[in-house]
mmCIF file of C-alpha atoms and ligand atoms in Angstrom:
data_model
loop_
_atom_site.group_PDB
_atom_site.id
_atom_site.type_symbol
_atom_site.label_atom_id
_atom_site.label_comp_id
_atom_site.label_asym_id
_atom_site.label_seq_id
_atom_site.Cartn_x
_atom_site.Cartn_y
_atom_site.Cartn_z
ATOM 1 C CA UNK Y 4 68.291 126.418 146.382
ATOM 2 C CA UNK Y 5 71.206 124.183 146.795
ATOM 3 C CA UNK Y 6 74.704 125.468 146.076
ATOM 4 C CA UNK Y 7 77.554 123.766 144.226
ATOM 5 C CA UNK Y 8 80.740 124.310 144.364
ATOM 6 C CA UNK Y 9 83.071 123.305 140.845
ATOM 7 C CA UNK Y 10 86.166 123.942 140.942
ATOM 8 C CA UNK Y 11 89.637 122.813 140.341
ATOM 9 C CA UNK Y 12 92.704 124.201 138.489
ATOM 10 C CA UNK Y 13 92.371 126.113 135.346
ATOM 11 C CA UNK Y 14 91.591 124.246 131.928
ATOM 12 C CA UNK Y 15 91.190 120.727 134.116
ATOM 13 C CA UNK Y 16 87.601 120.811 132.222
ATOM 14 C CA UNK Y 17 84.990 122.490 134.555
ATOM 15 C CA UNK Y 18 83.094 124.557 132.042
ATOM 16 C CA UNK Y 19 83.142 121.898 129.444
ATOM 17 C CA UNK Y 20 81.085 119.875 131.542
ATOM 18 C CA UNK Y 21 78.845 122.394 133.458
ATOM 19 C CA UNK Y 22 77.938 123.090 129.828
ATOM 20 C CA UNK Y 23 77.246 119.820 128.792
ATOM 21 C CA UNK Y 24 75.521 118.322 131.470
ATOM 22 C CA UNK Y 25 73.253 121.651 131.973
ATOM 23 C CA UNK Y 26 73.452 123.706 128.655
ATOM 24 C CA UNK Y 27 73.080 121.141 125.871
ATOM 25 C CA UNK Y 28 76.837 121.946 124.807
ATOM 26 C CA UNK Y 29 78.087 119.168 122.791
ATOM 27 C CA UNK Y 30 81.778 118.118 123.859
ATOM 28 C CA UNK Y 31 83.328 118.878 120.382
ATOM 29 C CA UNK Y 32 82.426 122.793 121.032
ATOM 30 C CA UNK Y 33 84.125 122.658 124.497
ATOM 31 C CA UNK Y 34 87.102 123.860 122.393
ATOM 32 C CA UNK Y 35 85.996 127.406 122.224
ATOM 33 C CA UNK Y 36 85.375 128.081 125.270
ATOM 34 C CA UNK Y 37 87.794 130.607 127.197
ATOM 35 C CA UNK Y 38 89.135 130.401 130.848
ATOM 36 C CA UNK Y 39 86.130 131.288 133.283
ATOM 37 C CA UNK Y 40 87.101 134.500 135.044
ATOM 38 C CA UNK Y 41 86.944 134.229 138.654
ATOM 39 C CA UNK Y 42 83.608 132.911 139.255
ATOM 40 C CA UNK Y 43 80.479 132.288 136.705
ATOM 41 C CA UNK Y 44 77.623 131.348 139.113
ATOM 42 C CA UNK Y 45 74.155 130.158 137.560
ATOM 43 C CA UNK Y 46 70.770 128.719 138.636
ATOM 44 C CA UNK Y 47 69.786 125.602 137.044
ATOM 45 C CA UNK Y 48 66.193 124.652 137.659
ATOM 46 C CA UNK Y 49 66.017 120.749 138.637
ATOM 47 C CA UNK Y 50 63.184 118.821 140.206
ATOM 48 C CA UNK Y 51 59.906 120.586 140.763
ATOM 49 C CA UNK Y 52 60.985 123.018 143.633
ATOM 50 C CA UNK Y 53 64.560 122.066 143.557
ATOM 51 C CA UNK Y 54 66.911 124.579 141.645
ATOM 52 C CA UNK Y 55 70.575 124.384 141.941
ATOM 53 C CA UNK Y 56 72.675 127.385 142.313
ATOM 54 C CA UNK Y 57 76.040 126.388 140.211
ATOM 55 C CA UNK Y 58 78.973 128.589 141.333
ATOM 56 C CA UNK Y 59 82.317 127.577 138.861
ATOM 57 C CA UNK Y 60 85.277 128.804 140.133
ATOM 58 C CA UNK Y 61 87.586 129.921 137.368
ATOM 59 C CA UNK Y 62 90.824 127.454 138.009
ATOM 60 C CA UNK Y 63 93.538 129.818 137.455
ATOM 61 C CA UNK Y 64 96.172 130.511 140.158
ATOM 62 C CA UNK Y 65 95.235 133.973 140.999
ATOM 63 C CA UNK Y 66 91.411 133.492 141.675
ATOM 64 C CA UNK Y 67 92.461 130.620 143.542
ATOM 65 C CA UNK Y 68 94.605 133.081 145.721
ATOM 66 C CA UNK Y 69 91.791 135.622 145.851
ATOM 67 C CA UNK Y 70 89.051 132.778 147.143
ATOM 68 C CA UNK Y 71 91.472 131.898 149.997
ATOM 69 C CA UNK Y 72 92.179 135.466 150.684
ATOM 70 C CA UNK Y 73 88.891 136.952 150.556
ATOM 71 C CA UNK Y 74 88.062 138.455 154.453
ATOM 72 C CA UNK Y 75 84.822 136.234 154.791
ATOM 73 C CA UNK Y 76 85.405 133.490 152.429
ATOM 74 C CA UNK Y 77 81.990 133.702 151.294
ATOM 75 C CA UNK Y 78 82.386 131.112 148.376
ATOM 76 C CA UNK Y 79 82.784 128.461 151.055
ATOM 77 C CA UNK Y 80 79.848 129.139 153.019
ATOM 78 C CA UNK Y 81 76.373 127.168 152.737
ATOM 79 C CA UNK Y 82 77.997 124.883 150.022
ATOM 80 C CA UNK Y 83 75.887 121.919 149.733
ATOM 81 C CA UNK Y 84 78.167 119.892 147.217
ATOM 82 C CA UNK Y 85 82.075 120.733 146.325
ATOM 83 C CA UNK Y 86 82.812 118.880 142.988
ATOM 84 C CA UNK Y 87 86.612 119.251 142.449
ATOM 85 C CA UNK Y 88 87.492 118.388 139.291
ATOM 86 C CA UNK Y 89 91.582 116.913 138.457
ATOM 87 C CA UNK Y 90 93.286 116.851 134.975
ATOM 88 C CA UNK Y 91 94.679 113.552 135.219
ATOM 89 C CA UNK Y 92 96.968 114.076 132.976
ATOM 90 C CA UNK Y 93 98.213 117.359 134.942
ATOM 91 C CA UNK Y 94 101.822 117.706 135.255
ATOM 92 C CA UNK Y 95 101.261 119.762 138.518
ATOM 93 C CA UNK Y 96 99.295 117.130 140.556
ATOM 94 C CA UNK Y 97 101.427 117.942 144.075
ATOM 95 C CA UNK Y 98 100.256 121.737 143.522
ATOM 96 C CA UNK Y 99 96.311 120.355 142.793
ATOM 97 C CA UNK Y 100 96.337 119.192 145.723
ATOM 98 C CA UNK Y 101 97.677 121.782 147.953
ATOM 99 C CA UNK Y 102 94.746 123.899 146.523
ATOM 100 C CA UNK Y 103 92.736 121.171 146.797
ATOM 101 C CA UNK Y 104 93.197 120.231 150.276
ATOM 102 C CA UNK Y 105 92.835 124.225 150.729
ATOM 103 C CA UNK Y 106 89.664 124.336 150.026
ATOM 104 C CA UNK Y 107 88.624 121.413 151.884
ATOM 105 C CA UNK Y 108 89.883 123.363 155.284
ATOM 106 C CA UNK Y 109 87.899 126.119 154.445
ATOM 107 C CA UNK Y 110 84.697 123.303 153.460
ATOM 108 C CA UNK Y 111 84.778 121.814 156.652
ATOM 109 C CA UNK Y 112 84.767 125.272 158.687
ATOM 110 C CA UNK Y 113 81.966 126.848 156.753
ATOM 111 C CA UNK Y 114 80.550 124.200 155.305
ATOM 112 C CA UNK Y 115 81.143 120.993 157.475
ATOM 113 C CA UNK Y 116 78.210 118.494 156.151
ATOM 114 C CA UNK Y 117 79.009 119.561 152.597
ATOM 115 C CA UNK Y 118 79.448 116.506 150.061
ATOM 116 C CA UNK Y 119 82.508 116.066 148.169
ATOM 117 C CA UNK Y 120 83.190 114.598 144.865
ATOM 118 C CA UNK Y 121 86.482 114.402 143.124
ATOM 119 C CA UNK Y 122 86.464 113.900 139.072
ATOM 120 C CA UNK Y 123 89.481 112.342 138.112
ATOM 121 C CA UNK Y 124 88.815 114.045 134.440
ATOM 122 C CA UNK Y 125 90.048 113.523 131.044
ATOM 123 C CA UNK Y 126 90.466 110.251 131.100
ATOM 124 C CA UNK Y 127 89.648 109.604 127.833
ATOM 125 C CA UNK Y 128 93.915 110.869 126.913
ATOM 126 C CA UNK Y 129 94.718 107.839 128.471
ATOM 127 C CA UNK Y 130 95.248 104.457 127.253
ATOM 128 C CA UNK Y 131 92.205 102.209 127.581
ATOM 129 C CA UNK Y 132 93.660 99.546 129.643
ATOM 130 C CA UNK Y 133 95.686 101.632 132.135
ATOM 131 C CA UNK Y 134 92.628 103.905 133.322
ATOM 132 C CA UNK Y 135 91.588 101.837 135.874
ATOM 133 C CA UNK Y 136 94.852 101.372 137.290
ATOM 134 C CA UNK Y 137 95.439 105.190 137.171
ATOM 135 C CA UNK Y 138 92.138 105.723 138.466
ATOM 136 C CA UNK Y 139 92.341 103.609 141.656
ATOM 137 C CA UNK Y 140 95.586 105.150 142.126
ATOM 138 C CA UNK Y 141 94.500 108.443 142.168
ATOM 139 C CA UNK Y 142 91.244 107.935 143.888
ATOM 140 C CA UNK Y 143 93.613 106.069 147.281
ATOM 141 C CA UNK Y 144 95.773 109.247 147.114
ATOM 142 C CA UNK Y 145 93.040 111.778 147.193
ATOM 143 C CA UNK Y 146 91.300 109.621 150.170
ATOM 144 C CA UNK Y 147 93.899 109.477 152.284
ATOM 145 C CA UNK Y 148 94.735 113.891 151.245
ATOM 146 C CA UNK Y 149 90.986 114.565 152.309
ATOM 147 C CA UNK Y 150 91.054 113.080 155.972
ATOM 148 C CA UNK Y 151 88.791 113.182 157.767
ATOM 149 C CA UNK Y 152 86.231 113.842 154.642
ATOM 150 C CA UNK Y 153 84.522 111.100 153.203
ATOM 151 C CA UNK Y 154 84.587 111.505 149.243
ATOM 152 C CA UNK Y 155 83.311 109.995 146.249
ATOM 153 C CA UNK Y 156 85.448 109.731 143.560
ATOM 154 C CA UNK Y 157 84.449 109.267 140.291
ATOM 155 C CA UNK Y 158 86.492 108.339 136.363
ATOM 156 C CA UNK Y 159 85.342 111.143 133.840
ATOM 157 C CA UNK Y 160 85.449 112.747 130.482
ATOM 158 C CA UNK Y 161 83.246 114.453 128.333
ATOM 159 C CA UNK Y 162 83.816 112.209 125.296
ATOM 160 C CA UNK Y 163 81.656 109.227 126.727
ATOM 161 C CA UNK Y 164 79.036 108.697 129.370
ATOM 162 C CA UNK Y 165 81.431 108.465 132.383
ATOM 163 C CA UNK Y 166 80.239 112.466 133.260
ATOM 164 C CA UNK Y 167 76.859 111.323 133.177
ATOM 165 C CA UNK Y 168 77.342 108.849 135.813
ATOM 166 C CA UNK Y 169 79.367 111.266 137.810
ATOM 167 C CA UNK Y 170 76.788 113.877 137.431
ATOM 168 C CA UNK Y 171 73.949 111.292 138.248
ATOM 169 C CA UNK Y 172 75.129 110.427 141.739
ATOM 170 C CA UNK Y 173 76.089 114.153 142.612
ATOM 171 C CA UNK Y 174 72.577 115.113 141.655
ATOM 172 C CA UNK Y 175 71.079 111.732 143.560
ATOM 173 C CA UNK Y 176 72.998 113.366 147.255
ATOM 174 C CA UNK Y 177 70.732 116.045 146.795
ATOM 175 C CA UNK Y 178 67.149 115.648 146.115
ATOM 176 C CA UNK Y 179 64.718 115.709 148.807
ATOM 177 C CA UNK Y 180 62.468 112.725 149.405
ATOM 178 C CA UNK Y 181 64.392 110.850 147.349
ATOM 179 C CA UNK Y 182 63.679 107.196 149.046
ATOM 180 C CA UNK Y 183 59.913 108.011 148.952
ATOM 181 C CA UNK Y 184 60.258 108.311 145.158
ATOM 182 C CA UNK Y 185 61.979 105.574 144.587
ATOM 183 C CA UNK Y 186 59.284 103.806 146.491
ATOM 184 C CA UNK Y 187 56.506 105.281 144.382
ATOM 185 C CA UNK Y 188 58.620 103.745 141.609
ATOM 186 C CA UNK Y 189 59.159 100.552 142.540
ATOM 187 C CA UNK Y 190 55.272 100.638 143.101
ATOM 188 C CA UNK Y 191 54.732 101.978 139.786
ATOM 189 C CA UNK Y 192 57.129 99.177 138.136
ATOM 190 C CA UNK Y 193 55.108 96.575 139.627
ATOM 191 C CA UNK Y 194 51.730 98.025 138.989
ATOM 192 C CA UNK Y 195 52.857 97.941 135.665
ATOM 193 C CA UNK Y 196 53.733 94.467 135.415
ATOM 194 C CA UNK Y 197 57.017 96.377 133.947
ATOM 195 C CA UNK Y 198 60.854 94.807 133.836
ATOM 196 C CA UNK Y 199 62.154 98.057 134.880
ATOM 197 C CA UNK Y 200 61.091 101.673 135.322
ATOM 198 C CA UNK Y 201 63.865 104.309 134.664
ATOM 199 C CA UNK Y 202 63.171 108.414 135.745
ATOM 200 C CA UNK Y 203 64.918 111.023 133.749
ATOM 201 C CA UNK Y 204 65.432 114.826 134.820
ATOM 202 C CA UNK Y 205 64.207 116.626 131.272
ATOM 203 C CA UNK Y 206 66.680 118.661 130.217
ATOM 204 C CA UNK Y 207 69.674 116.776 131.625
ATOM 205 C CA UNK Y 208 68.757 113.304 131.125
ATOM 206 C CA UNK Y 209 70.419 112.384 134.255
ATOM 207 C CA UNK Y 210 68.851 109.425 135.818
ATOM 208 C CA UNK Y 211 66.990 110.625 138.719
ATOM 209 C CA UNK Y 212 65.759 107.267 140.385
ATOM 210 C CA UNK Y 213 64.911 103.503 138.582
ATOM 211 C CA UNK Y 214 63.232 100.317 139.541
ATOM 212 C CA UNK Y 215 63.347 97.153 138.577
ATOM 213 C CA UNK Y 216 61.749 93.401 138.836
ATOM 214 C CA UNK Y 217 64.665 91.697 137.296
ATOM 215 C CA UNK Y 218 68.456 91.762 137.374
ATOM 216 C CA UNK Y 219 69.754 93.934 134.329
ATOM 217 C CA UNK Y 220 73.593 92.116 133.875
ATOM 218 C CA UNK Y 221 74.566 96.249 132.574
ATOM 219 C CA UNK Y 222 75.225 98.083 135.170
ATOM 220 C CA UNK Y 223 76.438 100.951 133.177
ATOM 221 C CA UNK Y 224 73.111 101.422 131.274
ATOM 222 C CA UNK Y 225 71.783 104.350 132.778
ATOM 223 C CA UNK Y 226 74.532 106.841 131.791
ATOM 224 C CA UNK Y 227 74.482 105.107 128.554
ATOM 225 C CA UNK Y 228 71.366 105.836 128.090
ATOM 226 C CA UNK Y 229 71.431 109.600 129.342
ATOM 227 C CA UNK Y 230 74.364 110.211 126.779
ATOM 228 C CA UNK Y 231 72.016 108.438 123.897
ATOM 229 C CA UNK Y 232 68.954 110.505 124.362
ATOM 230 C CA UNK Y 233 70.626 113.507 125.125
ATOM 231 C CA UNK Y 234 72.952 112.944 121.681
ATOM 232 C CA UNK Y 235 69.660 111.977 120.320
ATOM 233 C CA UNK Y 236 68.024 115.021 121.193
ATOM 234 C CA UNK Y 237 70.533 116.913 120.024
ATOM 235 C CA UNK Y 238 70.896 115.593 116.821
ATOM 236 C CA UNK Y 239 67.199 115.558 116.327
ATOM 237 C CA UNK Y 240 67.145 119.402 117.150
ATOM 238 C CA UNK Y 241 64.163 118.339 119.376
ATOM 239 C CA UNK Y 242 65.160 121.213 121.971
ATOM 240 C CA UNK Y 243 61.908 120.746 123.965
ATOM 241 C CA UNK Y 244 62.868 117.011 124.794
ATOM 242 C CA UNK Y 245 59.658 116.220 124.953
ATOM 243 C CA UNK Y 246 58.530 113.774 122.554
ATOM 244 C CA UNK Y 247 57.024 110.173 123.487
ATOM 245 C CA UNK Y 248 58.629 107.201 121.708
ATOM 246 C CA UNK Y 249 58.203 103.461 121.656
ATOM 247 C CA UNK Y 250 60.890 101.401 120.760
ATOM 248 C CA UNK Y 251 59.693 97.434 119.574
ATOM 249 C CA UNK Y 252 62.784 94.807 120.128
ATOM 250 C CA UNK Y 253 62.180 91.096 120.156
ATOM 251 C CA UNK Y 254 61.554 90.289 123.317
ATOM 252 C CA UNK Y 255 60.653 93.832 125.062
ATOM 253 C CA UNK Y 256 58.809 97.037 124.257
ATOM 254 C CA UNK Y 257 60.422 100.109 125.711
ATOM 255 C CA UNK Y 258 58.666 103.325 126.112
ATOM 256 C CA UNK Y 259 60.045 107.223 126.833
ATOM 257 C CA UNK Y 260 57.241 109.527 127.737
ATOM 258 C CA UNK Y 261 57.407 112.771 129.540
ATOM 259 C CA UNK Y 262 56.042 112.206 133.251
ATOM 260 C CA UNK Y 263 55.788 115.033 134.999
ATOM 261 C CA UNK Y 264 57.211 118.810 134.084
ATOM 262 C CA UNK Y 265 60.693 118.146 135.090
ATOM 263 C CA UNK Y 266 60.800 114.254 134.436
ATOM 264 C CA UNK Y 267 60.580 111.784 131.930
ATOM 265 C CA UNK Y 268 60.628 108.067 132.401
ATOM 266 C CA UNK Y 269 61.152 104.964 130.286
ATOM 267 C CA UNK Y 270 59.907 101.702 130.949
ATOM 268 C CA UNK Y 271 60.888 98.307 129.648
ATOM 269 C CA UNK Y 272 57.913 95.763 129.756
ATOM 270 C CA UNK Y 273 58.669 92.271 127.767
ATOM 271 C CA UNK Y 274 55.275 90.623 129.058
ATOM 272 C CA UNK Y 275 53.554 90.103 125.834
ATOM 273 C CA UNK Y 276 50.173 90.303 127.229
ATOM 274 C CA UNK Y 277 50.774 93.701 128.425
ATOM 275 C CA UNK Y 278 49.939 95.635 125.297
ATOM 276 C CA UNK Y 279 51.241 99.161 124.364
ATOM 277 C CA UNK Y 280 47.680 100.989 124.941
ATOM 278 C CA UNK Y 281 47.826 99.681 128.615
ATOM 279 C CA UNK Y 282 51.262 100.602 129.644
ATOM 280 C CA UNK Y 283 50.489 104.960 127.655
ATOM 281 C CA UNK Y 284 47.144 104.539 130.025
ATOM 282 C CA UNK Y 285 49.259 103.524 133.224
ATOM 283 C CA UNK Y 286 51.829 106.173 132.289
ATOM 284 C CA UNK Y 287 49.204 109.191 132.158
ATOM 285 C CA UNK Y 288 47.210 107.522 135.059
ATOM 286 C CA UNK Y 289 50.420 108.267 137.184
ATOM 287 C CA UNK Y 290 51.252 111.370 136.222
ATOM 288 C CA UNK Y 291 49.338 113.562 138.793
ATOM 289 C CA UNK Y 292 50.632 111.409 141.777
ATOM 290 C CA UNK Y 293 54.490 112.005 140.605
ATOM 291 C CA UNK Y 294 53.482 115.531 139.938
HETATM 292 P P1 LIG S 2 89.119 127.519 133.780
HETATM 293 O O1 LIG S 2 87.884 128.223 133.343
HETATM 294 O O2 LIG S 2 90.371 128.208 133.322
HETATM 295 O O3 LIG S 2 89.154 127.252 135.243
HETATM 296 O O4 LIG S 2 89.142 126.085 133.028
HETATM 297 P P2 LIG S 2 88.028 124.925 133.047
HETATM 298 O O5 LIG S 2 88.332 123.957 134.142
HETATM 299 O O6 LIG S 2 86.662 125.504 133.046
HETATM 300 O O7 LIG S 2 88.360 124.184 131.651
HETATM 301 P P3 LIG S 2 87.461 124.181 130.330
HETATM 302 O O8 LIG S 2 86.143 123.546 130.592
HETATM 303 O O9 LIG S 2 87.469 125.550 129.760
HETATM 304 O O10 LIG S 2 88.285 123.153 129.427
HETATM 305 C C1 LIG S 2 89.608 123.383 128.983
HETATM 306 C C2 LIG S 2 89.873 122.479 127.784
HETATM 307 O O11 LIG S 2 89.805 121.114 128.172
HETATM 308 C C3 LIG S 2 88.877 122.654 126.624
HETATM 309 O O12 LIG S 2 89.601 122.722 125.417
HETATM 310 C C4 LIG S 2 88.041 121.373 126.648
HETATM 311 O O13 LIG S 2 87.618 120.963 125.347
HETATM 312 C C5 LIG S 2 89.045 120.384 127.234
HETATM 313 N N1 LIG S 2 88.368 119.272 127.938
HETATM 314 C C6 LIG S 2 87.384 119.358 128.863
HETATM 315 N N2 LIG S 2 87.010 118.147 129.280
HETATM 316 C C7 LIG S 2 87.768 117.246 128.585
HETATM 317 C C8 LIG S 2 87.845 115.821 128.571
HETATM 318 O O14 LIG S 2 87.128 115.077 129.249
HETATM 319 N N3 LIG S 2 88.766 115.273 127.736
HETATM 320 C C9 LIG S 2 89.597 116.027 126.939
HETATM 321 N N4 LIG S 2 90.473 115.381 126.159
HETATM 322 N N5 LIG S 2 89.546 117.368 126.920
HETATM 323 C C10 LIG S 2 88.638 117.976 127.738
#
């Protein structure tokens, strides 16, 4: 059980993605929901024995008074990940960050080798062309505000498929084993003679681990792909997620097939002489070792 903390001020977006990225919520409904009060904790089960245990801190000045006050500051201990999350349009950034760096003095005493991960959020209310710039800006602020933690910062909203790559990496920190699965990958994308092998958490769609033999020139397409299944899936009312698909282009086959209980992969082969039947045999031949 790994715990995660979300918070950040009130109505900077928290919920809206917690309920996205683990409750199938679709970002147009994020407009209902109400202010979280104090804390909404939940246990989201991930990989196999992994299960994450989601605390999110209601944002609103007084809970944020009551965390800092509480006697044993509980909420801070045995955190695993803190994911603050910033309105960057917020017209009280100099008070965000007096919380925020708050919290961080209470991280590092109870919870020194916790990760943190700042989402610069909503970014999709500002212009195209000046999010980067804003972004940068915002991330070399928060950097030098967080001394001496390390963070990752990360662009968001929950209109595209920036809070899948967010989510992707914050996920990646925390699996166990992780390098020995992506070695049993790479082994499996080879074996398969594929161009790339991509693994999917099921529910989520966040991309767990990929390998590849050749240089892909998108380095974006993983979260793109995450937000298209999950949309997909969605739109297809297909709540189990769990249907195998193969997708014919001119020069590759692609193929989505559930793995093991709590993965899925894809895998892109554009050998011709590899024919479909092969690459379903390979898949089911490998399901007991990734299981
Ligand atoms: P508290 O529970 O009060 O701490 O707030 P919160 O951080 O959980 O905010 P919540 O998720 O409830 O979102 C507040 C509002 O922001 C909702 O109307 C969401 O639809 C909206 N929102 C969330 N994310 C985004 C985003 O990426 N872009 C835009 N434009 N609006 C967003």
């Amino acid at each position: 059980m790994k715990k995660v903390l979300l918070m950040g001020k009130g109505g900077a977006g928290k919920t809206s993605m917690r309920s996205i990225i683990f409750q199938n919520n679709v970002a147009r409904k994020t407009r209902e929901l109400g202010p979280t009060v104090s804390i909404e904790s939940s246990e989201v089960q991930f990989l196999g024995s992994l299960s994450l245990n989601l605390w999110d801190c209601g944002g609103q000045d007084v809970y944020f008074n009551n965390y800092f006050a509480t006697p044993n500051h509980h909420i801070f201990k045995n955190v695993e990940v803190l994911v603050y999350v910033f309105d960057v349009i917020s017209a009280e950034l100099d008070k965000d960050i007096h919380f925020y760096q708050t919290c961080l003095e209470y991280i590092l005493t109870y919870s020194p080798n916790a990760k943190v991960f700042c989402l610069i959020h909503k970014v999709d209310l500002i212009q195209d062309e000046e999010r980067d710039k804003v972004f940068i800006e915002h991330r070399k602020e928060l950097q030098v505000r967080s001394e001496p933690i390390q963070i990752q910062a990360f662009q968001t909203s929950i209109w595209d498929e920036t809070l899948y790559a967010a989510w992707a990496q914050i996920i990646h920190c925390i699996i166990p084993n992780i390098t020995a699965l992506e070695r049993n990958l790479t082994n499996f994308c080879k074996l398969c003679g594929a161009d790339e092998v991509i693994l999917f958490e099921r529910t989520t769609f966040l991309v767990i681990a990929n390998a590849a033999t050749i240089k892909h020139p998108d380095i974006h397409r993983f979260e793109k792909l995450s937000n298209i299944i999950k949309q997909f899936n969605l739109s297809a009312r297909q709540q189990s997620h769990s249907k195998s698909m193969m997708i014919r282009g001119s020069s590759f086959t692609s193929f989505i097939d559930i793995l093991t209980r709590s993965t899925c992969v894809m895998i892109i082969i554009s050998d011709p002489d590899i024919t479909p039947a092969v690459t379903q045999m390979n898949i089911a031949a490998a399901r007991t070792h990734f299981e």
